[in-house]
Coordinates of C-alpha atoms and ligand atoms in Angstrom, one line a residue:
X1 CA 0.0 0.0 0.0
X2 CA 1.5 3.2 -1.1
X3 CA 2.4 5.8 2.1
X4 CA 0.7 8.6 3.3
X5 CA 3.6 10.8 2.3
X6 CA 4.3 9.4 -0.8
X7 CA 0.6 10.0 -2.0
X8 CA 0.8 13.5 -0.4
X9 CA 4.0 13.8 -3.1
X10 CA 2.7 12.6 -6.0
X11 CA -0.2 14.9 -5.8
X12 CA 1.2 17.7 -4.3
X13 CA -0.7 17.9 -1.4
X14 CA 1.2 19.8 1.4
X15 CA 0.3 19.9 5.1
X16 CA 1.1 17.4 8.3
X17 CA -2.0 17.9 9.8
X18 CA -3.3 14.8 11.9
X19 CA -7.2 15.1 10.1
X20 CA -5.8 15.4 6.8
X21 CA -3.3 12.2 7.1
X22 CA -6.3 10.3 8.1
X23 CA -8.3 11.3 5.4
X24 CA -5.7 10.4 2.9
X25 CA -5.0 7.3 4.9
X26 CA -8.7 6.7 4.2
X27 CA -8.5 7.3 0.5
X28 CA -5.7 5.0 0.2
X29 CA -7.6 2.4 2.0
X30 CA -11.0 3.0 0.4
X31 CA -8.9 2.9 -3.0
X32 CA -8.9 -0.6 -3.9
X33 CA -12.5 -1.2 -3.2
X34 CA -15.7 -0.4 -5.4
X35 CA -17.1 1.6 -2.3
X36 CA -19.0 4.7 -2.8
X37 CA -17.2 7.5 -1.6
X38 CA -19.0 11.3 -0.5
X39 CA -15.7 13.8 0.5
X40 CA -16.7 16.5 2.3
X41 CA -15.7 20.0 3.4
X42 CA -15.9 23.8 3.4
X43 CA -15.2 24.8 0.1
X44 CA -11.3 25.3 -0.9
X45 CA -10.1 22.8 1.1
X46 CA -9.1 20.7 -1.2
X47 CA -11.8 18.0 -2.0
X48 CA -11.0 17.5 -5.5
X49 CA -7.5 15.6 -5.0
X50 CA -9.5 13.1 -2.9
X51 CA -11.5 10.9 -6.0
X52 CA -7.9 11.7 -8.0
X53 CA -6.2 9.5 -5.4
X54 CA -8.9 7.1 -5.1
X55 CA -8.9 6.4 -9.0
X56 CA -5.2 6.1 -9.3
X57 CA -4.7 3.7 -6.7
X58 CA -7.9 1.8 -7.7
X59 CA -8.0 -1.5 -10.4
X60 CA -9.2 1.3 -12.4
X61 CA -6.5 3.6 -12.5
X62 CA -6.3 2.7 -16.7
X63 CA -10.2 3.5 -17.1
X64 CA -11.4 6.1 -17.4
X65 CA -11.7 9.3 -14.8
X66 CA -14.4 11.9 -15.7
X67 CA -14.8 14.9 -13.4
X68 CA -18.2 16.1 -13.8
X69 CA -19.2 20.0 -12.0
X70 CA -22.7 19.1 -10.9
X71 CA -23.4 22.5 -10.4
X72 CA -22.2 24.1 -13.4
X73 CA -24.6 22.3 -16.2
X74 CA -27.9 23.5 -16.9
X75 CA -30.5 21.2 -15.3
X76 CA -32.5 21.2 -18.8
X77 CA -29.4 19.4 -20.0
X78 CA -28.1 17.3 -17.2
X79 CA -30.1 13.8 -17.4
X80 CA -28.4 13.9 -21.4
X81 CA -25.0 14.8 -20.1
X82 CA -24.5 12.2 -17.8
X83 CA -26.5 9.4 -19.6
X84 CA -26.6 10.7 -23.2
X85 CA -29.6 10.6 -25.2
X86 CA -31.3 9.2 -28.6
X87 CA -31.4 11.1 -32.0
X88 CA -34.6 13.0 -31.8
X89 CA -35.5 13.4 -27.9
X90 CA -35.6 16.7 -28.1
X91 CA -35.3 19.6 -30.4
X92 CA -31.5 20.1 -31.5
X93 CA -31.0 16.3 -30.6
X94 CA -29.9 15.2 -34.2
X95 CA -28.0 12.5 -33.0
X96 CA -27.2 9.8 -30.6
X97 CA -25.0 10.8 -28.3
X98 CA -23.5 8.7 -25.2
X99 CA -23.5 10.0 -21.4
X100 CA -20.7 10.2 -19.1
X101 CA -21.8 6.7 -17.7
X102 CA -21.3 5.4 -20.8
X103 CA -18.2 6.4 -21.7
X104 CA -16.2 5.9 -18.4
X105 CA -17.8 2.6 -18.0
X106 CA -14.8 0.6 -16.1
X107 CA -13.8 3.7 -14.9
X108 CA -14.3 6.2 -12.1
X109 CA -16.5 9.4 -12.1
X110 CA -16.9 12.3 -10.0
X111 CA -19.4 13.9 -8.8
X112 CA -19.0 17.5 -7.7
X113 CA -20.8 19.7 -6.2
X114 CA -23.0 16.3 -6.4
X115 CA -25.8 18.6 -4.1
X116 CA -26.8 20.7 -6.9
X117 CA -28.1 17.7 -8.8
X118 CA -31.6 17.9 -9.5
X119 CA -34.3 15.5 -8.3
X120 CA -35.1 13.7 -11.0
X121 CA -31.2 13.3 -12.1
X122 CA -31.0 11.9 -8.5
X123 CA -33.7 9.5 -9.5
X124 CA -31.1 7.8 -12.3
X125 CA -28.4 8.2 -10.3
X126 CA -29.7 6.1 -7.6
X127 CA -30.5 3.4 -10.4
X128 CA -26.9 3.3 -11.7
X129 CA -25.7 3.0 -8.3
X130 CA -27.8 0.3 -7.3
X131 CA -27.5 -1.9 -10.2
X132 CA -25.4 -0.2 -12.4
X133 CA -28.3 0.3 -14.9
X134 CA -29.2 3.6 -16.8
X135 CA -31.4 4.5 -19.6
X136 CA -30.3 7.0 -22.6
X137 CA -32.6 10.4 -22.3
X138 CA -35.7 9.4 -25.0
X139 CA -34.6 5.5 -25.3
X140 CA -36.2 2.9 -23.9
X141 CA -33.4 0.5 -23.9
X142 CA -31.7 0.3 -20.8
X143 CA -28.0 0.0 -20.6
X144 CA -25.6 -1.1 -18.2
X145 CA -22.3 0.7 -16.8
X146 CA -19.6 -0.7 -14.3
X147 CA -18.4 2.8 -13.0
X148 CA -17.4 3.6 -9.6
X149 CA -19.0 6.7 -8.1
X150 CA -17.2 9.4 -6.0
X151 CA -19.2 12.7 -4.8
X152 CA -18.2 15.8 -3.3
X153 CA -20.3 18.7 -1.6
X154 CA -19.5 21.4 0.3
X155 CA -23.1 21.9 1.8
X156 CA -24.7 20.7 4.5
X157 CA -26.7 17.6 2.9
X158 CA -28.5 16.9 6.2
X159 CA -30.1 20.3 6.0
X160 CA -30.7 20.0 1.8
X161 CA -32.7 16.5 3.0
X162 CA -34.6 18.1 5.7
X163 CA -35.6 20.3 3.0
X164 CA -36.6 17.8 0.4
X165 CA -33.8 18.7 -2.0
X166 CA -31.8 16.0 -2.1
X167 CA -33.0 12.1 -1.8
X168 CA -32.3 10.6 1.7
X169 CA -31.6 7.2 0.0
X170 CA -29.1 8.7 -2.3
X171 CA -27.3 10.2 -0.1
X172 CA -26.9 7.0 1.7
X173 CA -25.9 5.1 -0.6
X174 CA -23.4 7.8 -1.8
X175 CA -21.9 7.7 1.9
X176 CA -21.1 4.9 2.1
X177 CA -17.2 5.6 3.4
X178 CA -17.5 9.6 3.7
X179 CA -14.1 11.5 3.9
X180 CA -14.2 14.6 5.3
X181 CA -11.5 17.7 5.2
X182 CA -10.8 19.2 7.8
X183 CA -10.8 23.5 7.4
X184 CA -7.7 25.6 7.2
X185 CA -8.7 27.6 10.5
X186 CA -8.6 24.0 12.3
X187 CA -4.8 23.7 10.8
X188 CA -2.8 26.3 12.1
X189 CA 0.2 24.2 11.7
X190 CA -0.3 23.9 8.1
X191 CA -0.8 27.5 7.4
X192 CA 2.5 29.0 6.9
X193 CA 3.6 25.6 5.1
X194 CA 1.0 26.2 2.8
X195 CA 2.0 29.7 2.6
X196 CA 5.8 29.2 1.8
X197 CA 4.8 26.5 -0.8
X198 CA 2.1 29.0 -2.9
X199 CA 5.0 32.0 -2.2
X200 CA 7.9 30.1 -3.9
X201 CA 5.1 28.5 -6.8
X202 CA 4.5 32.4 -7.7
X203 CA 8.0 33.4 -7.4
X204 CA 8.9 30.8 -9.9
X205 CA 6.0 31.8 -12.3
X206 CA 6.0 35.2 -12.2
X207 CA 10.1 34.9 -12.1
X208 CA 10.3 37.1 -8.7
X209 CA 12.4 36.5 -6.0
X210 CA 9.9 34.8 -3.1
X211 CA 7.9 36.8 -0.5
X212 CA 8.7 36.2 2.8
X213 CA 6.6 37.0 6.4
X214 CA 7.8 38.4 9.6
X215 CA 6.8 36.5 12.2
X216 CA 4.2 39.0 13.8
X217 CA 2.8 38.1 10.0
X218 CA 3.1 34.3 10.3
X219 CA 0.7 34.8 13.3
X220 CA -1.8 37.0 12.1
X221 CA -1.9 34.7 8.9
X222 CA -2.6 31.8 12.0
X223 CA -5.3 33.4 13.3
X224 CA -6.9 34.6 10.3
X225 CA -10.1 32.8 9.7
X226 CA -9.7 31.4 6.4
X227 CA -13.2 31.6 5.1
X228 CA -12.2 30.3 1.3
X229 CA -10.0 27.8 3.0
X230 CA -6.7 26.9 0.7
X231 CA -8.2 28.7 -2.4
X232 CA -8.2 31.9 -0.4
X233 CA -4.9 31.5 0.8
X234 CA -3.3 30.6 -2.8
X235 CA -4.8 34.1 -3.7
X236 CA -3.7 36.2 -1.2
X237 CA -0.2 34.6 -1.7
X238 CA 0.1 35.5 -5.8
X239 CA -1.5 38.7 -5.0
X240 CA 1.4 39.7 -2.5
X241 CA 3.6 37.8 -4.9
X242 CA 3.1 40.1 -7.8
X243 CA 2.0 43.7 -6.2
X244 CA 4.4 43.8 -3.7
X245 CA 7.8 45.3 -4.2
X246 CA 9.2 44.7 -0.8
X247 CA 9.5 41.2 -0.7
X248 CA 9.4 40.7 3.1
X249 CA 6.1 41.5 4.5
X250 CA 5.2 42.8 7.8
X251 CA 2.0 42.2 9.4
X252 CA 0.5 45.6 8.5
X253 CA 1.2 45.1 5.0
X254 CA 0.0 41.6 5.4
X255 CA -3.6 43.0 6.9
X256 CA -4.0 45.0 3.5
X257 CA -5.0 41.6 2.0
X258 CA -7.0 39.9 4.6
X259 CA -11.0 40.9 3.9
X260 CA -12.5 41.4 7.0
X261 CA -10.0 41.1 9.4
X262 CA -11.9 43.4 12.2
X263 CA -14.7 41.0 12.3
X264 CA -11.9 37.8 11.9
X265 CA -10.1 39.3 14.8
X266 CA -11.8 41.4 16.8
X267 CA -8.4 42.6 18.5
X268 CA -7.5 44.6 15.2
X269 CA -9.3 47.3 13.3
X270 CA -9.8 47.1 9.6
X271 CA -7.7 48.2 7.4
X272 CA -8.8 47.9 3.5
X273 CA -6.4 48.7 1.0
X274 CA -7.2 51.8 -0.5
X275 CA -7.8 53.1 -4.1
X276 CA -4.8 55.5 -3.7
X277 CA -2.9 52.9 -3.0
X278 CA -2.8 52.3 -6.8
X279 CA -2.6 55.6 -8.4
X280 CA 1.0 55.4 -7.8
X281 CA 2.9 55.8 -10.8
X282 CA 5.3 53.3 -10.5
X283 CA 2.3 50.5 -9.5
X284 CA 0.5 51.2 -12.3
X285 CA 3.6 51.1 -14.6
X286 CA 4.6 48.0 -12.9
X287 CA 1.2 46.2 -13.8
X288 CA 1.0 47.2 -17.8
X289 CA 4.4 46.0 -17.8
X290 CA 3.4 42.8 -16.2
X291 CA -0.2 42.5 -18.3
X292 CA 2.1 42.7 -21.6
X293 CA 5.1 40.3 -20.4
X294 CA 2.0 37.8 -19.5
X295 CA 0.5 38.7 -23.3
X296 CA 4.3 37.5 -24.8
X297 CA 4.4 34.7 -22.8
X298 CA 1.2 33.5 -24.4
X299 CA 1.9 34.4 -27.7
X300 CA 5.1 32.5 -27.7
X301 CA 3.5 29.6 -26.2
X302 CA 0.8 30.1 -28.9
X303 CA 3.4 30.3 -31.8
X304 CA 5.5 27.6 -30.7
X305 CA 2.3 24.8 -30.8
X306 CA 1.6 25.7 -34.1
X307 CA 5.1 25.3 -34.9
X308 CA 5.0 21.9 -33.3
X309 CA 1.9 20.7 -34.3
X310 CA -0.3 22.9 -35.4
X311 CA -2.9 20.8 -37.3
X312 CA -4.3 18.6 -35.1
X313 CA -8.0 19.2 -33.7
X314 CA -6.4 19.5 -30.4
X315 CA -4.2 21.6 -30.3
X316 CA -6.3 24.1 -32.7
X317 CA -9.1 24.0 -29.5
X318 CA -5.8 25.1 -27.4
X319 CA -5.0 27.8 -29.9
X320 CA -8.4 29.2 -30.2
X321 CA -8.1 29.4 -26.0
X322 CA -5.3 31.3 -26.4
X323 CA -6.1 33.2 -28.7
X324 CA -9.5 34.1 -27.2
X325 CA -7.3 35.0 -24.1
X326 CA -5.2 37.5 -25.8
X327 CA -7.6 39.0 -28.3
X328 CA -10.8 38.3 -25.7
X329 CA -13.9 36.8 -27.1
X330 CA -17.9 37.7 -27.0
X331 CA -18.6 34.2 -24.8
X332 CA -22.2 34.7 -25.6
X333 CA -22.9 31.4 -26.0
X334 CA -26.0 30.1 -24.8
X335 CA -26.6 26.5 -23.9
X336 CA -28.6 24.7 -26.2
X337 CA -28.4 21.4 -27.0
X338 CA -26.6 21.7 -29.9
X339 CA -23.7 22.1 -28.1
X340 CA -23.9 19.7 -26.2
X341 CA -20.5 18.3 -27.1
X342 CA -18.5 21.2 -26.8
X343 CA -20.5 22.2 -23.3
X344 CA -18.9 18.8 -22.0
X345 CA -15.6 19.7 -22.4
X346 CA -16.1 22.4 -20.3
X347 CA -17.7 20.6 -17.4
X348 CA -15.5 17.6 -17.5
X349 CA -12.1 16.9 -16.9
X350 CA -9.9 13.5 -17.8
X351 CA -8.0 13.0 -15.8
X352 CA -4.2 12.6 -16.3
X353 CA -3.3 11.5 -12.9
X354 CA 0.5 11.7 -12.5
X355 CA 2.0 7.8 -13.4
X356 CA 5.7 6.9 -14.4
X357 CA 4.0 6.7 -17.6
X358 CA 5.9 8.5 -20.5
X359 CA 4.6 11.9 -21.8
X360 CA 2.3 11.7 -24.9
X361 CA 0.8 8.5 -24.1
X362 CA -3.0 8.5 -24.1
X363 CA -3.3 11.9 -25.7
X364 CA -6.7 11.3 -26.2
X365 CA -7.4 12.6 -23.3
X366 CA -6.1 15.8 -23.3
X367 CA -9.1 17.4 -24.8
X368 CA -10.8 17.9 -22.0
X369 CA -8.3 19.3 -20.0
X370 CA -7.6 22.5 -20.7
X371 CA -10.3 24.9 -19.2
X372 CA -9.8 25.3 -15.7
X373 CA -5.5 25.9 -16.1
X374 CA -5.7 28.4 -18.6
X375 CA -8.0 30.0 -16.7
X376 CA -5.2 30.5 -13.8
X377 CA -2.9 31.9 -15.9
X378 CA -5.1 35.3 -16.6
X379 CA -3.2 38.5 -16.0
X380 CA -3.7 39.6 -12.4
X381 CA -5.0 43.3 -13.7
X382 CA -7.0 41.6 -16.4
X383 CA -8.9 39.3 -13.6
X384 CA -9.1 42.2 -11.1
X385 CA -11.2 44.3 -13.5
X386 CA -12.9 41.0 -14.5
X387 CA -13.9 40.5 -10.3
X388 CA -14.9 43.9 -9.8
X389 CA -17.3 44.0 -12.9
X390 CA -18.6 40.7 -11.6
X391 CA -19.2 41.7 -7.6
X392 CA -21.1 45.0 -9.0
X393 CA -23.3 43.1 -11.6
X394 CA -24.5 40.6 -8.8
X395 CA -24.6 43.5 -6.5
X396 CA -26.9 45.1 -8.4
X397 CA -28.7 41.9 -9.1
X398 CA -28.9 40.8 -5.1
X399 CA -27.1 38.0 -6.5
X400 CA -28.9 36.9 -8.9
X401 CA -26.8 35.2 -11.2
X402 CA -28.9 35.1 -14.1
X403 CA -29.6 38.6 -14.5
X404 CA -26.0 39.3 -13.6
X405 CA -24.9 36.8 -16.2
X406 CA -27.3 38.7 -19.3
X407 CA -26.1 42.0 -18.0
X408 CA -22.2 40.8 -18.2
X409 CA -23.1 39.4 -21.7
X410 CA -21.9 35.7 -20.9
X411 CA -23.6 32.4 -20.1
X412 CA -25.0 32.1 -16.7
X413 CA -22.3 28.8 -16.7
X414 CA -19.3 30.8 -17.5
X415 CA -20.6 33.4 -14.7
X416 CA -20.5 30.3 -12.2
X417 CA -17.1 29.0 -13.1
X418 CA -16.2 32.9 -12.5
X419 CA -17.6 32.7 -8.9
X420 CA -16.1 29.6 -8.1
X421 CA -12.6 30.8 -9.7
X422 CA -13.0 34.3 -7.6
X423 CA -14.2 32.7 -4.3
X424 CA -17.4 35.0 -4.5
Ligands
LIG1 N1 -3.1 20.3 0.9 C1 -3.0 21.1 -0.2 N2 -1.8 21.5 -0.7 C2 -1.6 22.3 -1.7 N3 -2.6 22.8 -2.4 C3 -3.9 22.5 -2.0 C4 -4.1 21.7 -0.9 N4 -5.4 21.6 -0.7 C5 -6.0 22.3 -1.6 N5 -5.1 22.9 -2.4 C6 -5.3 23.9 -3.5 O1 -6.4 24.7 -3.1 C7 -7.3 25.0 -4.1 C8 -8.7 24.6 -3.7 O2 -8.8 23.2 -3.6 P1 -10.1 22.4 -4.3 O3 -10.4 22.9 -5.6 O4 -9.8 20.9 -4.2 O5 -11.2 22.8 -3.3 P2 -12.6 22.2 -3.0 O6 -12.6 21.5 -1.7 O7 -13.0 21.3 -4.2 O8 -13.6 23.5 -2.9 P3 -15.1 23.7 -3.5 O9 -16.0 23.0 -2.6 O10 -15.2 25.2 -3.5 O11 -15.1 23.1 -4.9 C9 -6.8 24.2 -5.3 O12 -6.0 25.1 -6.1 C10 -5.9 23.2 -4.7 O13 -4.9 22.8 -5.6
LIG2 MG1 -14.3 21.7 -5.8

């Protein structure tokens, strides 16, 4: 059985904390089993390496692994994403298409955000995981899948039964070996760890020598209360990493990034980084300089692919990314369900777990993979306007997505990936 620490390595998990090593331990035990597995946790605390592990130290770590957001598909078109449907079902469906459970039959999928499923998804779910049967959306035929099942939700599913949203009955049999993460805030020790790890990641990216903390910092980062969990912290360490000059900081400069310290700490008085703060020259001379070096670096990545290899499907879908990136791009689309097969790209991932394997083999699955990391390579100036335009739209919207998402000009989807991506 592989160790705790060597797992922790191979997927670039950092932190010694007890809870964590035993849900890792967990994952490595669950692993070789068929069990149904539900991880748990605040959000950012790093659910989505759990069903990663599990797969790649399962039987069917050379199956398939499809990462499916729940949350982020349109509940028209859900049932037809995850079990595919028949040529004609609906309007727009002009042919046969297979679902998820099709496809990664032998393999693993994962659930996420598996509480935002709706009711009558849940229904077919329950089905599949019972006895592994599923029918195509307008078919009749039913169909069978050996997949393994791992969920992830960062709400409180006793509450969303009590409620009648979500099945009782599912969620049991879901459960059935639940691993749960443990918050930031309830691992201090693994704070600063975390901290050095993210500060010397960004150095290396944005080829800066690393920030460093006085201690008075190191503590106020302990007692900080780490709402967004990791995710929060990996932000506030690339956007000290790129705005600050002085590279060690102090814990008054430190406070400038920490929203809503007074009411995190109620021994010290907020502090919020002020407009001004940017109107000098040098700052704002510093970030166009930084938003076009980001710019070359893209173009020169895009010019040498299509040097490489600049025919195949693939890497034109990478291209048009890149280009999109650079140029920008109207993102109007609106989900219909003739688009069904490029809207799955988007809400799946296959996986490429980290294997001695040799690079290049199985590039088949590549195509789905490239959404959520060029998404963290965005400019820092070009996602700060990008966060601000999105806070005041769903401001002025109470938070409604939708009409925040027509007022924005992009699909309420996109909108919810941008939430997730900004911690909103
Ligand atoms: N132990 C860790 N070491 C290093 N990085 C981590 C660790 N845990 C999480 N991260 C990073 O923190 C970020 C958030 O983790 P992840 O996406 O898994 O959160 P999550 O629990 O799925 O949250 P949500 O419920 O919002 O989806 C990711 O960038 C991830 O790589
Ligand atoms: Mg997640």
């Amino acid at each position: 059985m592989e160790s705790i620490q060597a797992v922790k390595q191979r997927f670039g998990i950092i932190g010694d904390d007890a809870r964590l090593n035993r849900s890792i331990e967990k994952a490595i035990q669950v692993a070789p089993t068929d069990i149904s597995v539900l991880v748990t946790g605040e959000s950012g605390v790093g659910k989505e390496s759990i069903p990663k592990i599990i797969h790649s130290l399962s039987h069917r770590k050379h199956g398939k692994y499809i990462a499916v957001n729940c949350g982020a598909i349109p509940e028209g078109t859900i049932d037809s994403e995850l079990f595919g449907h028949e040529k004609g079902a609906f309007t727009g469906a002009t042919q046969t298409r297979s679902g998820y459970f099709e496809v990664a039959d032998g393999g693993t999928i994962f659930l996420d955000e598996v509480g935002e499923l709706p009711l009558p998804t849940q229904v077919r779910l329950l089905r599949v995981l019972e006895n592994g049967e599923f029918i195509k959306v307008g078919s009749s035929k039913v169909q069978k899948s050996d997949v393994r099942i791992i969920a992830a939700t960062n709400i409180d599913m006793q509450e969303s039964i009590k409620k009648e949203k979500f099945r009782e009955d599912l969620y049991y049999r879901l459960s059935t070996v639940e691993i749960n993460l443990p918050p930031l805030r309830e691992r201090k020790g693994d704070i600063h760890l975390l901290f050095r790890k993210f500060a010397s990641d960004f150095a290396l990216k944005y080829k800066m020598p690393t920030i460093k903390l006085q201690d008075e910092a190191v503590d106020l980062l302990q007692k900080y209360r780490w709402g967004g969990n990791i995710r929060q912290l990996r932000n506030i360490a690339e956007q000290i990493s790129v705005l600050e000059q002085e590279r060690m900081i102090g814990a008054e400069r430190l406070k400038e990034y920490l929203p809503n310290i007074g009411s995190n700490l109620p021994a010290i008085i907020s502090e919020k980084k002020k407009e001004s703060d940017f109107s000098n020259e040098r700052e704002i001379l510093y970030k166009v300089l930084f938003d076009m070096k980001s710019d070359l670096t893209d173009l020169k990545k895009l010019t040498l692919k299509l040097m490489e290899n600049g025919n195949s499907q693939e890497v034109q879908d990478e291209n048009e990314s890149l280009i999109e990136k650079l140029y920008g791009n109207d993102d109007g689309e609106d989900v219909d369900s003739e688009e069904l097969d490029a809207l799955s790209n988007e809400n799946l991932e296959v996986l490429q777990i980290p294997q001695n394997s040799p690079k290049g083999e199985n590039r088949e699955k590549d195509k789905y993979y490239f959404a959520e990391e060029i998404e963290e390579e965005e400019p820092l100036s070009l996602q700060d306007k990008e966060l601000e335009l999105i806070k005041k739209s769903l401001e002025r919207h109470s938070g409604k997505r939708k009409a925040a998402a027509e007022e924005l000009g992009i699909s309420e989807r996109t909108l919810y990936r941008k939430i997730k991506q900004y911690n909103l």
